[in-house]
Each structure stands twice: as C-alpha cells, then as structure tokens.
PDB file of C-alpha atoms and ligand atoms in Angstrom:
ATOM      1  CA  MET Z  29      19.403 -13.039   7.493  1.00  0.00           C
ATOM      2  CA  VAL Z  30      16.499 -10.668   7.046  1.00  0.00           C
ATOM      3  CA  LEU Z  31      17.163  -7.287   5.425  1.00  0.00           C
ATOM      4  CA  ASP Z  32      19.844  -8.125   2.956  1.00  0.00           C
ATOM      5  CA  ASN Z  33      19.502  -5.075   0.712  1.00  0.00           C
ATOM      6  CA  LEU Z  34      20.401  -2.376   3.193  1.00  0.00           C
ATOM      7  CA  GLY Z  35      21.706   0.983   2.065  1.00  0.00           C
ATOM      8  CA  SER Z  36      25.445   1.361   2.111  1.00  0.00           C
ATOM      9  CA  SER Z  37      25.774   3.801   5.026  1.00  0.00           C
ATOM     10  CA  LEU Z  38      23.529   1.754   7.295  1.00  0.00           C
ATOM     11  CA  ARG Z  39      25.374  -1.380   6.270  1.00  0.00           C
ATOM     12  CA  GLY Z  40      28.632   0.420   7.004  1.00  0.00           C
ATOM     13  CA  SER Z  41      27.513   1.320  10.539  1.00  0.00           C
ATOM     14  CA  LEU Z  42      26.336  -2.204  11.128  1.00  0.00           C
ATOM     15  CA  ASP Z  43      29.529  -3.673   9.772  1.00  0.00           C
ATOM     16  CA  LYS Z  44      31.489  -1.730  12.370  1.00  0.00           C
ATOM     17  CA  LEU Z  45      29.795  -3.940  14.930  1.00  0.00           C
ATOM     18  CA  ARG Z  46      31.206  -7.101  13.459  1.00  0.00           C
ATOM     19  CA  GLY Z  47      32.953  -9.142  16.101  1.00  0.00           C
ATOM     20  CA  LYS Z  48      31.256  -7.237  18.912  1.00  0.00           C
ATOM     21  CA  SER Z  49      28.925  -9.131  21.189  1.00  0.00           C
ATOM     22  CA  ARG Z  50      27.649  -6.091  23.066  1.00  0.00           C
ATOM     23  CA  LEU Z  51      26.434  -2.668  21.919  1.00  0.00           C
ATOM     24  CA  ASP Z  52      27.336   0.559  23.620  1.00  0.00           C
ATOM     25  CA  GLU Z  53      25.361   3.782  23.489  1.00  0.00           C
ATOM     26  CA  ASP Z  54      27.500   5.295  20.716  1.00  0.00           C
ATOM     27  CA  ASP Z  55      27.016   2.259  18.468  1.00  0.00           C
ATOM     28  CA  VAL Z  56      23.268   2.413  18.921  1.00  0.00           C
ATOM     29  CA  GLN Z  57      23.187   6.164  18.411  1.00  0.00           C
ATOM     30  CA  GLU Z  58      25.040   5.883  15.106  1.00  0.00           C
ATOM     31  CA  ILE Z  59      22.823   3.120  13.786  1.00  0.00           C
ATOM     32  CA  VAL Z  60      19.639   4.861  14.831  1.00  0.00           C
ATOM     33  CA  LYS Z  61      20.825   8.010  13.072  1.00  0.00           C
ATOM     34  CA  GLU Z  62      21.389   6.076   9.844  1.00  0.00           C
ATOM     35  CA  ILE Z  63      17.978   4.467  10.125  1.00  0.00           C
ATOM     36  CA  GLN Z  64      16.338   7.846  10.666  1.00  0.00           C
ATOM     37  CA  ARG Z  65      18.107   9.231   7.621  1.00  0.00           C
ATOM     38  CA  SER Z  66      16.971   6.330   5.443  1.00  0.00           C
ATOM     39  CA  LEU Z  67      13.371   6.421   6.644  1.00  0.00           C
ATOM     40  CA  LEU Z  68      13.033  10.189   6.297  1.00  0.00           C
ATOM     41  CA  SER Z  69      14.388  10.112   2.783  1.00  0.00           C
ATOM     42  CA  ALA Z  70      11.921   7.309   2.046  1.00  0.00           C
ATOM     43  CA  ASP Z  71       9.129   9.754   3.040  1.00  0.00           C
ATOM     44  CA  VAL Z  72       8.176   8.101   6.298  1.00  0.00           C
ATOM     45  CA  ASP Z  73       6.308  10.481   8.581  1.00  0.00           C
ATOM     46  CA  VAL Z  74       8.610  12.346  10.974  1.00  0.00           C
ATOM     47  CA  SER Z  75       6.762  11.436  14.159  1.00  0.00           C
ATOM     48  CA  LEU Z  76       6.662   7.779  13.136  1.00  0.00           C
ATOM     49  CA  VAL Z  77      10.417   7.863  12.558  1.00  0.00           C
ATOM     50  CA  MET Z  78      10.949   9.362  16.010  1.00  0.00           C
ATOM     51  CA  ASP Z  79       8.739   6.770  17.724  1.00  0.00           C
ATOM     52  CA  LEU Z  80      10.502   3.989  15.894  1.00  0.00           C
ATOM     53  CA  SER Z  81      13.969   5.201  16.712  1.00  0.00           C
ATOM     54  CA  ASP Z  82      13.069   5.525  20.412  1.00  0.00           C
ATOM     55  CA  SER Z  83      11.860   1.932  20.548  1.00  0.00           C
ATOM     56  CA  ILE Z  84      14.877   0.671  18.632  1.00  0.00           C
ATOM     57  CA  LYS Z  85      17.260   2.555  20.901  1.00  0.00           C
ATOM     58  CA  THR Z  86      15.633   1.309  24.103  1.00  0.00           C
ATOM     59  CA  ARG Z  87      15.459  -2.285  22.976  1.00  0.00           C
ATOM     60  CA  ALA Z  88      18.979  -2.369  21.539  1.00  0.00           C
ATOM     61  CA  LEU Z  89      20.417  -1.146  24.812  1.00  0.00           C
ATOM     62  CA  GLU Z  90      18.212  -3.092  27.184  1.00  0.00           C
ATOM     63  CA  GLU Z  91      17.820  -6.466  25.556  1.00  0.00           C
ATOM     64  CA  GLU Z  92      20.601  -8.969  25.858  1.00  0.00           C
ATOM     65  CA  PRO Z  93      21.490 -10.606  22.547  1.00  0.00           C
ATOM     66  CA  PRO Z  94      20.557 -14.288  22.801  1.00  0.00           C
ATOM     67  CA  GLY Z  95      23.590 -16.542  23.161  1.00  0.00           C
ATOM     68  CA  GLY Z  96      25.540 -16.922  19.942  1.00  0.00           C
ATOM     69  CA  THR Z  97      23.967 -13.838  18.346  1.00  0.00           C
ATOM     70  CA  SER Z  98      26.321 -11.042  17.381  1.00  0.00           C
ATOM     71  CA  ALA Z  99      25.522  -7.451  18.317  1.00  0.00           C
ATOM     72  CA  ARG Z 100      25.071  -6.702  14.634  1.00  0.00           C
ATOM     73  CA  ASP Z 101      22.465  -9.403  14.081  1.00  0.00           C
ATOM     74  CA  HIS Z 102      20.757  -8.518  17.320  1.00  0.00           C
ATOM     75  CA  VAL Z 103      20.239  -4.884  16.375  1.00  0.00           C
ATOM     76  CA  LEU Z 104      19.187  -5.817  12.851  1.00  0.00           C
ATOM     77  CA  LYS Z 105      16.572  -8.137  14.270  1.00  0.00           C
ATOM     78  CA  ILE Z 106      15.240  -5.370  16.517  1.00  0.00           C
ATOM     79  CA  VAL Z 107      15.053  -2.918  13.596  1.00  0.00           C
ATOM     80  CA  TYR Z 108      13.222  -5.483  11.516  1.00  0.00           C
ATOM     81  CA  GLU Z 109      10.785  -6.403  14.284  1.00  0.00           C
ATOM     82  CA  GLU Z 110       9.962  -2.792  15.047  1.00  0.00           C
ATOM     83  CA  LEU Z 111       9.301  -2.029  11.385  1.00  0.00           C
ATOM     84  CA  VAL Z 112       7.233  -5.161  10.881  1.00  0.00           C
ATOM     85  CA  GLY Z 113       5.307  -4.213  14.024  1.00  0.00           C
ATOM     86  CA  LEU Z 114       4.391  -0.958  12.339  1.00  0.00           C
ATOM     87  CA  ILE Z 115       3.796  -2.164   8.804  1.00  0.00           C
ATOM     88  CA  GLY Z 116       2.309  -5.535   9.647  1.00  0.00           C
ATOM     89  CA  GLU Z 117       1.857  -8.531   7.413  1.00  0.00           C
ATOM     90  CA  SER Z 118      -0.003  -8.108   4.142  1.00  0.00           C
ATOM     91  CA  THR Z 119      -3.761  -7.498   4.208  1.00  0.00           C
ATOM     92  CA  GLU Z 120      -5.589 -10.774   4.131  1.00  0.00           C
ATOM     93  CA  ILE Z 121      -7.225 -11.327   0.755  1.00  0.00           C
ATOM     94  CA  PRO Z 122      -9.365 -14.473   0.884  1.00  0.00           C
ATOM     95  CA  LEU Z 123      -9.641 -16.356  -2.386  1.00  0.00           C
ATOM     96  CA  GLU Z 124     -13.417 -16.310  -2.469  1.00  0.00           C
ATOM     97  CA  SER Z 125     -16.341 -14.214  -3.698  1.00  0.00           C
ATOM     98  CA  GLN Z 126     -16.086 -10.643  -2.525  1.00  0.00           C
ATOM     99  CA  THR Z 127     -16.438  -7.009  -3.444  1.00  0.00           C
ATOM    100  CA  ILE Z 128     -13.498  -4.648  -3.211  1.00  0.00           C
ATOM    101  CA  MET Z 129     -13.746  -0.912  -3.719  1.00  0.00           C
ATOM    102  CA  LEU Z 130     -10.763   1.279  -4.577  1.00  0.00           C
ATOM    103  CA  ALA Z 131     -10.407   4.835  -3.319  1.00  0.00           C
ATOM    104  CA  GLY Z 132      -7.726   7.454  -3.810  1.00  0.00           C
ATOM    105  CA  LEU Z 133      -6.794  10.703  -5.476  1.00  0.00           C
ATOM    106  CA  GLN Z 134      -6.751  11.140  -9.235  1.00  0.00           C
ATOM    107  CA  GLY Z 135      -3.573   9.788 -10.759  1.00  0.00           C
ATOM    108  CA  SER Z 136      -2.780   7.550  -7.807  1.00  0.00           C
ATOM    109  CA  GLY Z 137      -3.239   4.499 -10.025  1.00  0.00           C
ATOM    110  CA  LYS Z 138      -6.726   3.263  -9.110  1.00  0.00           C
ATOM    111  CA  THR Z 139      -7.874   2.360 -12.592  1.00  0.00           C
ATOM    112  CA  THR Z 140      -4.636   0.568 -13.369  1.00  0.00           C
ATOM    113  CA  THR Z 141      -4.802  -1.224 -10.019  1.00  0.00           C
ATOM    114  CA  SER Z 142      -8.379  -2.379 -10.563  1.00  0.00           C
ATOM    115  CA  ALA Z 143      -7.385  -4.182 -13.778  1.00  0.00           C
ATOM    116  CA  LYS Z 144      -4.192  -5.522 -12.202  1.00  0.00           C
ATOM    117  CA  MET Z 145      -6.084  -6.912  -9.239  1.00  0.00           C
ATOM    118  CA  ALA Z 146      -8.620  -8.495 -11.539  1.00  0.00           C
ATOM    119  CA  TRP Z 147      -5.767 -10.142 -13.430  1.00  0.00           C
ATOM    120  CA  TRP Z 148      -4.312 -11.339 -10.113  1.00  0.00           C
ATOM    121  CA  PHE Z 149      -7.628 -12.869  -9.017  1.00  0.00           C
ATOM    122  CA  SER Z 150      -8.101 -14.527 -12.391  1.00  0.00           C
ATOM    123  CA  LYS Z 151      -4.673 -16.180 -12.040  1.00  0.00           C
ATOM    124  CA  LYS Z 152      -5.871 -17.527  -8.698  1.00  0.00           C
ATOM    125  CA  GLY Z 153      -8.732 -19.256 -10.481  1.00  0.00           C
ATOM    126  CA  LEU Z 154     -11.514 -16.827  -9.617  1.00  0.00           C
ATOM    127  CA  ARG Z 155     -13.732 -14.880 -11.981  1.00  0.00           C
ATOM    128  CA  PRO Z 156     -13.256 -11.180 -11.365  1.00  0.00           C
ATOM    129  CA  ALA Z 157     -15.073  -8.221 -12.877  1.00  0.00           C
ATOM    130  CA  VAL Z 158     -14.083  -4.577 -12.855  1.00  0.00           C
ATOM    131  CA  ILE Z 159     -16.811  -1.966 -12.516  1.00  0.00           C
ATOM    132  CA  GLN Z 160     -15.634   1.452 -13.612  1.00  0.00           C
ATOM    133  CA  THR Z 161     -17.606   4.232 -11.892  1.00  0.00           C
ATOM    134  CA  ASP Z 162     -15.173   7.053 -12.661  1.00  0.00           C
ATOM    135  CA  THR Z 163     -17.281   9.443 -14.729  1.00  0.00           C
ATOM    136  CA  PHE Z 164     -15.070  12.375 -13.828  1.00  0.00           C
ATOM    137  CA  ARG Z 165     -11.762  11.660 -15.519  1.00  0.00           C
ATOM    138  CA  PRO Z 166     -11.959  11.693 -19.317  1.00  0.00           C
ATOM    139  CA  GLY Z 167     -10.437   8.496 -20.616  1.00  0.00           C
ATOM    140  CA  ALA Z 168     -10.971   6.442 -17.469  1.00  0.00           C
ATOM    141  CA  TYR Z 169     -13.599   4.302 -19.192  1.00  0.00           C
ATOM    142  CA  ASP Z 170     -11.460   3.494 -22.258  1.00  0.00           C
ATOM    143  CA  GLN Z 171      -8.360   2.912 -20.166  1.00  0.00           C
ATOM    144  CA  ALA Z 172     -10.134   0.501 -17.822  1.00  0.00           C
ATOM    145  CA  LYS Z 173     -11.861  -1.293 -20.685  1.00  0.00           C
ATOM    146  CA  GLN Z 174      -8.625  -1.795 -22.605  1.00  0.00           C
ATOM    147  CA  MET Z 175      -6.713  -3.009 -19.584  1.00  0.00           C
ATOM    148  CA  CYS Z 176      -9.487  -5.443 -18.691  1.00  0.00           C
ATOM    149  CA  GLU Z 177      -9.463  -6.764 -22.253  1.00  0.00           C
ATOM    150  CA  ARG Z 178      -5.733  -7.307 -21.946  1.00  0.00           C
ATOM    151  CA  ALA Z 179      -6.225  -9.037 -18.603  1.00  0.00           C
ATOM    152  CA  GLU Z 180      -9.080 -11.061 -20.134  1.00  0.00           C
ATOM    153  CA  VAL Z 181     -11.457 -10.209 -17.312  1.00  0.00           C
ATOM    154  CA  ASP Z 182     -15.072  -9.018 -17.232  1.00  0.00           C
ATOM    155  CA  PHE Z 183     -15.620  -5.295 -17.355  1.00  0.00           C
ATOM    156  CA  TYR Z 184     -18.558  -2.968 -16.871  1.00  0.00           C
ATOM    157  CA  GLY Z 185     -18.688   0.755 -17.476  1.00  0.00           C
ATOM    158  CA  ASP Z 186     -21.090   3.154 -19.179  1.00  0.00           C
ATOM    159  CA  PRO Z 187     -19.555   6.121 -20.988  1.00  0.00           C
ATOM    160  CA  ASP Z 188     -23.021   7.571 -21.626  1.00  0.00           C
ATOM    161  CA  CYS Z 189     -24.026   7.707 -17.998  1.00  0.00           C
ATOM    162  CA  ASP Z 190     -22.790  10.454 -15.692  1.00  0.00           C
ATOM    163  CA  ASP Z 191     -24.154   8.998 -12.475  1.00  0.00           C
ATOM    164  CA  PRO Z 192     -21.509   6.831 -10.772  1.00  0.00           C
ATOM    165  CA  VAL Z 193     -23.992   5.418  -8.282  1.00  0.00           C
ATOM    166  CA  GLN Z 194     -26.225   4.229 -11.105  1.00  0.00           C
ATOM    167  CA  ILE Z 195     -23.216   2.714 -12.888  1.00  0.00           C
ATOM    168  CA  ALA Z 196     -22.247   0.876  -9.705  1.00  0.00           C
ATOM    169  CA  ARG Z 197     -25.770  -0.517  -9.357  1.00  0.00           C
ATOM    170  CA  ASP Z 198     -26.031  -1.535 -13.009  1.00  0.00           C
ATOM    171  CA  GLY Z 199     -22.477  -2.892 -12.963  1.00  0.00           C
ATOM    172  CA  LEU Z 200     -23.150  -5.282 -10.115  1.00  0.00           C
ATOM    173  CA  GLU Z 201     -26.192  -6.591 -11.945  1.00  0.00           C
ATOM    174  CA  ALA Z 202     -24.431  -6.888 -15.297  1.00  0.00           C
ATOM    175  CA  THR Z 203     -21.501  -8.801 -13.787  1.00  0.00           C
ATOM    176  CA  GLU Z 204     -23.444 -11.005 -11.412  1.00  0.00           C
ATOM    177  CA  ASP Z 205     -21.699 -14.123 -12.756  1.00  0.00           C
ATOM    178  CA  ALA Z 206     -18.365 -12.893 -11.445  1.00  0.00           C
ATOM    179  CA  ASP Z 207     -16.987 -13.994  -8.055  1.00  0.00           C
ATOM    180  CA  VAL Z 208     -14.929 -10.938  -7.281  1.00  0.00           C
ATOM    181  CA  HIS Z 209     -16.187  -7.433  -7.983  1.00  0.00           C
ATOM    182  CA  ILE Z 210     -13.607  -4.693  -8.090  1.00  0.00           C
ATOM    183  CA  VAL Z 211     -15.158  -1.251  -8.074  1.00  0.00           C
ATOM    184  CA  ASP Z 212     -13.046   1.637  -9.312  1.00  0.00           C
ATOM    185  CA  THR Z 213     -14.100   5.099  -8.162  1.00  0.00           C
ATOM    186  CA  ALA Z 214     -13.373   8.634  -9.278  1.00  0.00           C
ATOM    187  CA  GLY Z 215     -10.493  10.507  -7.732  1.00  0.00           C
ATOM    188  CA  ARG Z 216     -10.017  14.240  -7.868  1.00  0.00           C
ATOM    189  CA  HIS Z 217      -7.039  16.491  -7.503  1.00  0.00           C
ATOM    190  CA  ALA Z 218      -7.745  17.027  -3.850  1.00  0.00           C
ATOM    191  CA  LEU Z 219     -10.205  15.760  -1.328  1.00  0.00           C
ATOM    192  CA  GLU Z 220     -13.328  17.703  -2.108  1.00  0.00           C
ATOM    193  CA  ASP Z 221     -16.527  17.305  -0.156  1.00  0.00           C
ATOM    194  CA  ASP Z 222     -18.485  16.142  -3.195  1.00  0.00           C
ATOM    195  CA  LEU Z 223     -15.932  13.410  -3.881  1.00  0.00           C
ATOM    196  CA  ILE Z 224     -16.327  12.107  -0.371  1.00  0.00           C
ATOM    197  CA  ALA Z 225     -20.131  12.280  -0.622  1.00  0.00           C
ATOM    198  CA  GLU Z 226     -19.997  10.408  -3.935  1.00  0.00           C
ATOM    199  CA  ILE Z 227     -17.801   7.591  -2.684  1.00  0.00           C
ATOM    200  CA  GLU Z 228     -19.996   7.197   0.401  1.00  0.00           C
ATOM    201  CA  GLU Z 229     -23.022   6.850  -1.837  1.00  0.00           C
ATOM    202  CA  ILE Z 230     -21.304   4.292  -4.059  1.00  0.00           C
ATOM    203  CA  GLU Z 231     -20.244   2.392  -0.976  1.00  0.00           C
ATOM    204  CA  GLY Z 232     -23.858   2.271   0.196  1.00  0.00           C
ATOM    205  CA  VAL Z 233     -24.889   0.617  -3.063  1.00  0.00           C
ATOM    206  CA  VAL Z 234     -21.899  -1.669  -3.489  1.00  0.00           C
ATOM    207  CA  GLN Z 235     -21.447  -2.672   0.165  1.00  0.00           C
ATOM    208  CA  PRO Z 236     -17.842  -3.724  -0.272  1.00  0.00           C
ATOM    209  CA  ASP Z 237     -16.178  -6.354   1.869  1.00  0.00           C
ATOM    210  CA  LEU Z 238     -12.975  -4.362   1.666  1.00  0.00           C
ATOM    211  CA  ASN Z 239     -12.030  -0.791   0.805  1.00  0.00           C
ATOM    212  CA  LEU Z 240      -8.493  -0.256  -0.407  1.00  0.00           C
ATOM    213  CA  LEU Z 241      -6.771   3.105  -0.455  1.00  0.00           C
ATOM    214  CA  VAL Z 242      -4.548   3.457  -3.519  1.00  0.00           C
ATOM    215  CA  LEU Z 243      -1.486   5.627  -2.959  1.00  0.00           C
ATOM    216  CA  ASP Z 244       1.271   6.727  -5.287  1.00  0.00           C
ATOM    217  CA  ALA Z 245       4.640   5.695  -3.815  1.00  0.00           C
ATOM    218  CA  ALA Z 246       5.744   9.320  -4.102  1.00  0.00           C
ATOM    219  CA  ILE Z 247       2.943  10.632  -1.880  1.00  0.00           C
ATOM    220  CA  GLY Z 248       5.168  11.243   1.142  1.00  0.00           C
ATOM    221  CA  GLN Z 249       3.811  13.327   3.987  1.00  0.00           C
ATOM    222  CA  GLY Z 250       0.540  13.988   2.132  1.00  0.00           C
ATOM    223  CA  ALA Z 251      -0.577  10.449   2.893  1.00  0.00           C
ATOM    224  CA  LYS Z 252      -1.815  11.369   6.338  1.00  0.00           C
ATOM    225  CA  GLU Z 253      -4.717  13.619   5.433  1.00  0.00           C
ATOM    226  CA  GLN Z 254      -5.923  11.358   2.630  1.00  0.00           C
ATOM    227  CA  ALA Z 255      -5.799   8.302   4.811  1.00  0.00           C
ATOM    228  CA  GLN Z 256      -7.682  10.035   7.613  1.00  0.00           C
ATOM    229  CA  GLN Z 257     -10.409  11.371   5.362  1.00  0.00           C
ATOM    230  CA  PHE Z 258     -11.052   8.191   3.406  1.00  0.00           C
ATOM    231  CA  ASP Z 259     -10.943   6.149   6.582  1.00  0.00           C
ATOM    232  CA  GLU Z 260     -13.471   8.420   8.240  1.00  0.00           C
ATOM    233  CA  SER Z 261     -15.864   8.304   5.312  1.00  0.00           C
ATOM    234  CA  ILE Z 262     -15.750   4.686   4.127  1.00  0.00           C
ATOM    235  CA  GLY Z 263     -13.315   2.852   6.412  1.00  0.00           C
ATOM    236  CA  ILE Z 264     -10.032   1.694   4.873  1.00  0.00           C
ATOM    237  CA  GLY Z 265      -9.123  -1.967   5.288  1.00  0.00           C
ATOM    238  CA  GLY Z 266      -5.881  -1.952   3.317  1.00  0.00           C
ATOM    239  CA  VAL Z 267      -3.496   0.074   1.217  1.00  0.00           C
ATOM    240  CA  VAL Z 268      -2.136  -0.379  -2.299  1.00  0.00           C
ATOM    241  CA  ILE Z 269       1.113   1.392  -3.158  1.00  0.00           C
ATOM    242  CA  THR Z 270       1.641   2.042  -6.833  1.00  0.00           C
ATOM    243  CA  LYS Z 271       4.622   3.095  -8.949  1.00  0.00           C
ATOM    244  CA  LEU Z 272       7.158   1.238  -6.860  1.00  0.00           C
ATOM    245  CA  ASP Z 273       9.014   0.554 -10.112  1.00  0.00           C
ATOM    246  CA  GLY Z 274      10.146   4.192  -9.898  1.00  0.00           C
ATOM    247  CA  THR Z 275      12.595   5.709  -7.445  1.00  0.00           C
ATOM    248  CA  ALA Z 276      10.094   6.555  -4.679  1.00  0.00           C
ATOM    249  CA  LYS Z 277      10.246   4.199  -1.768  1.00  0.00           C
ATOM    250  CA  GLY Z 278       6.666   4.402  -0.589  1.00  0.00           C
ATOM    251  CA  GLY Z 279       7.250   5.468   3.000  1.00  0.00           C
ATOM    252  CA  GLY Z 280       3.901   7.301   2.909  1.00  0.00           C
ATOM    253  CA  ALA Z 281       2.273   3.894   3.036  1.00  0.00           C
ATOM    254  CA  LEU Z 282       3.444   3.512   6.616  1.00  0.00           C
ATOM    255  CA  THR Z 283       1.639   6.687   7.551  1.00  0.00           C
ATOM    256  CA  ALA Z 284      -1.518   5.454   5.820  1.00  0.00           C
ATOM    257  CA  VAL Z 285      -1.324   2.060   7.467  1.00  0.00           C
ATOM    258  CA  ASN Z 286      -0.787   3.689  10.820  1.00  0.00           C
ATOM    259  CA  GLU Z 287      -3.621   6.202  10.391  1.00  0.00           C
ATOM    260  CA  THR Z 288      -6.142   3.657   9.185  1.00  0.00           C
ATOM    261  CA  ASP Z 289      -5.010   0.847  11.457  1.00  0.00           C
ATOM    262  CA  SER Z 290      -4.791  -1.362   8.392  1.00  0.00           C
ATOM    263  CA  SER Z 291      -2.053  -3.026   6.372  1.00  0.00           C
ATOM    264  CA  ILE Z 292      -0.642  -3.125   2.858  1.00  0.00           C
ATOM    265  CA  ALA Z 293      -2.376  -5.405   0.384  1.00  0.00           C
ATOM    266  CA  PHE Z 294      -0.716  -4.998  -3.009  1.00  0.00           C
ATOM    267  CA  LEU Z 295       2.190  -3.234  -4.666  1.00  0.00           C
ATOM    268  CA  GLY Z 296       2.050  -1.741  -8.160  1.00  0.00           C
ATOM    269  CA  MET Z 297       5.286  -2.343 -10.041  1.00  0.00           C
ATOM    270  CA  GLY Z 298       4.606  -0.986 -13.524  1.00  0.00           C
ATOM    271  CA  GLU Z 299       1.981   0.035 -16.042  1.00  0.00           C
ATOM    272  CA  THR Z 300       0.828  -3.298 -17.400  1.00  0.00           C
ATOM    273  CA  VAL Z 301      -1.756  -5.629 -15.908  1.00  0.00           C
ATOM    274  CA  GLN Z 302       0.787  -8.180 -14.717  1.00  0.00           C
ATOM    275  CA  ASP Z 303       2.808  -5.605 -12.772  1.00  0.00           C
ATOM    276  CA  ILE Z 304       1.252  -6.344  -9.419  1.00  0.00           C
ATOM    277  CA  GLU Z 305       2.619  -8.099  -6.368  1.00  0.00           C
ATOM    278  CA  ARG Z 306       1.232  -9.025  -3.022  1.00  0.00           C
ATOM    279  CA  PHE Z 307       2.862  -7.031  -0.252  1.00  0.00           C
ATOM    280  CA  GLU Z 308       5.592  -8.805   1.641  1.00  0.00           C
ATOM    281  CA  PRO Z 309       7.188  -6.996   4.610  1.00  0.00           C
ATOM    282  CA  ASN Z 310      10.792  -8.140   4.211  1.00  0.00           C
ATOM    283  CA  GLY Z 311      11.382  -6.757   0.722  1.00  0.00           C
ATOM    284  CA  PHE Z 312       9.508  -3.560   1.508  1.00  0.00           C
ATOM    285  CA  ILE Z 313      11.473  -2.878   4.686  1.00  0.00           C
ATOM    286  CA  SER Z 314      14.771  -3.525   2.907  1.00  0.00           C
ATOM    287  CA  ARG Z 315      13.703  -1.015   0.293  1.00  0.00           C
ATOM    288  CA  LEU Z 316      12.763   1.593   2.913  1.00  0.00           C
ATOM    289  CA  LEU Z 317      16.129   1.252   4.567  1.00  0.00           C
ATOM    290  CA  GLY Z 318      18.015   0.936   1.275  1.00  0.00           C
TER     291      GLY Z 318
HETATM  292  P1  GDP C   5      -6.293   6.905 -11.388  1.00  0.00           P
HETATM  293  O1  GDP C   5      -6.555   8.321 -11.780  1.00  0.00           O
HETATM  294  O2  GDP C   5      -6.123   6.781  -9.888  1.00  0.00           O
HETATM  295  O3  GDP C   5      -7.279   5.925 -11.915  1.00  0.00           O
HETATM  296  O4  GDP C   5      -4.838   6.526 -11.967  1.00  0.00           O
HETATM  297  P2  GDP C   5      -4.421   5.667 -13.240  1.00  0.00           P
HETATM  298  O5  GDP C   5      -4.685   4.227 -13.007  1.00  0.00           O
HETATM  299  O6  GDP C   5      -4.974   6.270 -14.475  1.00  0.00           O
HETATM  300  O7  GDP C   5      -2.844   5.873 -13.178  1.00  0.00           O
HETATM  301  C1  GDP C   5      -2.250   7.152 -13.408  1.00  0.00           C
HETATM  302  C2  GDP C   5      -0.959   6.962 -14.203  1.00  0.00           C
HETATM  303  O8  GDP C   5      -0.042   6.209 -13.431  1.00  0.00           O
HETATM  304  C3  GDP C   5      -1.161   6.193 -15.487  1.00  0.00           C
HETATM  305  O9  GDP C   5      -0.333   6.754 -16.469  1.00  0.00           O
HETATM  306  C4  GDP C   5      -0.703   4.780 -15.150  1.00  0.00           C
HETATM  307  O10 GDP C   5      -0.195   4.092 -16.259  1.00  0.00           O
HETATM  308  C5  GDP C   5       0.387   5.065 -14.155  1.00  0.00           C
HETATM  309  N1  GDP C   5       0.578   3.958 -13.201  1.00  0.00           N
HETATM  310  C6  GDP C   5      -0.327   3.350 -12.406  1.00  0.00           C
HETATM  311  N2  GDP C   5       0.241   2.397 -11.642  1.00  0.00           N
HETATM  312  C7  GDP C   5       1.562   2.387 -11.975  1.00  0.00           C
HETATM  313  C8  GDP C   5       2.713   1.629 -11.520  1.00  0.00           C
HETATM  314  O11 GDP C   5       2.649   0.755 -10.655  1.00  0.00           O
HETATM  315  N3  GDP C   5       3.908   1.932 -12.122  1.00  0.00           N
HETATM  316  C9  GDP C   5       4.025   2.922 -13.070  1.00  0.00           C
HETATM  317  N4  GDP C   5       5.219   3.151 -13.581  1.00  0.00           N
HETATM  318  N5  GDP C   5       2.976   3.640 -13.487  1.00  0.00           N
HETATM  319  C10 GDP C   5       1.769   3.379 -12.962  1.00  0.00           C
END
C-alpha cells in the first residue's frame, strides 16, 4: 500500500476504519482534520490545505470504494491521489546536453546543489560542468570549487571578476567540452530588485533549458513570494528542496510548485556531494503526512 510511513495520529484515525466498508461523515471529518494538522505542521500553505481537504472530503463521501476495497484503503488512496495531483511527478530531467540555472535566496543551498547535481549527472555518464557566478557571497567560489573537485566534475569561476554576467559568458566558453552546464547564481537575503535584474541578465547570456528554484525545506509560508518573483522574472521549471535531512518537512515546496506550475526535481539530503536524490512523490507525501 502507498503511504506506509504515516504519522501516528493519522494512522490511528485510519485504523479505526478497519473492518468498515463504508465511511460516514464523522469518519471523514476526523481523518481530514488529522491530515490538515499534519500538512499545516509540515508548512504547507493554508489555502492549499483547505482546497485539498475539501476535495478529499467530497471524494471520500461521494465515491464508492471499488469492490473488495476497505474504507480505510479507499480514503488513503484518495488522499494520495489528491496530493500527487498537487505535487506531480518529478520534473523531467533528460539525460542529454543541457543548461540548467539555479535560483534562490542566499543560504538556500544553491552552491551545494550545483555540485550535487553535477555529481548526479556524472554518475549518469554525462560530463557536467558547474559555472559559479555568485560574486556576492564571500566564499562561494572556494566552496563551489572544492565541492566540484570532490565530485570530480569540471568547474569554472573567477574570484577576480566581479561581473557575474561576464563570468557566465566566459564560463560557457571555458567549459564548452561539457554536456551539461549548471549555472549557480548569487542569492541575497531578500528579493532585491538588483538581484532580479542580475539573474535576468545572466539568463539572457546563458539561455538555460531549465531554471530550478532552490528552496530550504524550512522555508514554509515564505515560499510563495519567492516562487512568484523568480517565476515572473526567469520562469521556473522545477524546484529543488534542500536540507531534508533535518526535521523540516518541506511543505513550502508544494506552494512553490503550485505557484510556478512546475514540479519537484531533486531533494537535498545532506552537505556532501552525494547527498542528492531525485524527487519521488510517494516518499515525500508520506513524510508530509508523517
Ligand atoms: P547558497 O547560498 O544558496 O549557495 O547556499 P549553500 O549551498 O552555501 O548552502 C548553505 C548552507 O546549507 C551550507 O552550510 C550547506 O552546507 C548547507 N546545505 C546545503 N544543502 C544542504 C542539505 O541538503 N542538507 C544540509 N544538512 N545542509 C545543506
């Protein structure tokens, strides 16, 4: 059965349905309340939680469980389908030559993610290169360089140049033998106009096939504004959630996916280059409800 790692109170409510073949309004109400509690504490946007619970409630009461299906399994299936409908399958990442640009606030994990993704592509038999255009954060160059050395992938950055657009241009030229170009950009503490202008300019030079928004799993309700702004300026095709090795559940990613009409591409699970996973809805949904 899908969703095997449910939180104990939700599992408790579901277990009460054991042996039942039909759900009444009170059963559904109790389960929906547990789901709301789990999703809100996982930082899922309030209005998304409300929309979801309405759909779950309606379907659970209106749809007949197919023959042989218990009420418990029926409602679980509805919950899963509704969440998958919102989150979607993972962003398609073709294993071919391409350019991917990373966007996000400072500290979200962009630099780490760029090296991790390069490692991931190299394991798939491609030749990736990371181009580090973050001239704003002290240490970004050294950090990216070291991680790329550890991942044994090509790297370009220029600590003596303070023009990110120039670095992007030079970087593409210097790494022209690579198949996959991963362009890391500068984040700031908040979305400032000059940051947006800068990333738009870099995008013009790099012409990425895909822009990924990198979000810290702990972002919570703040995901909405970031997602809107980056989507408006460069167009977001997918989301990366980092720091899922911590306690945060990453519910903000749902908001971002919803706002940008995109999907989740990768998950960051730690600080080293191998700590990256492709998104997979089942595990993520179990975690959200856990
Ligand atoms: P940037 O400013 O967006 O480039 O963020 P960094 O890549 O420098 O990441 C900020 C901090 O978060 C660093 O200390 C990273 O080691 C850490 N970090 C990034 N991704 C992860 C992750 O998946 N798990 C954990 N535990 N830490 C991470």
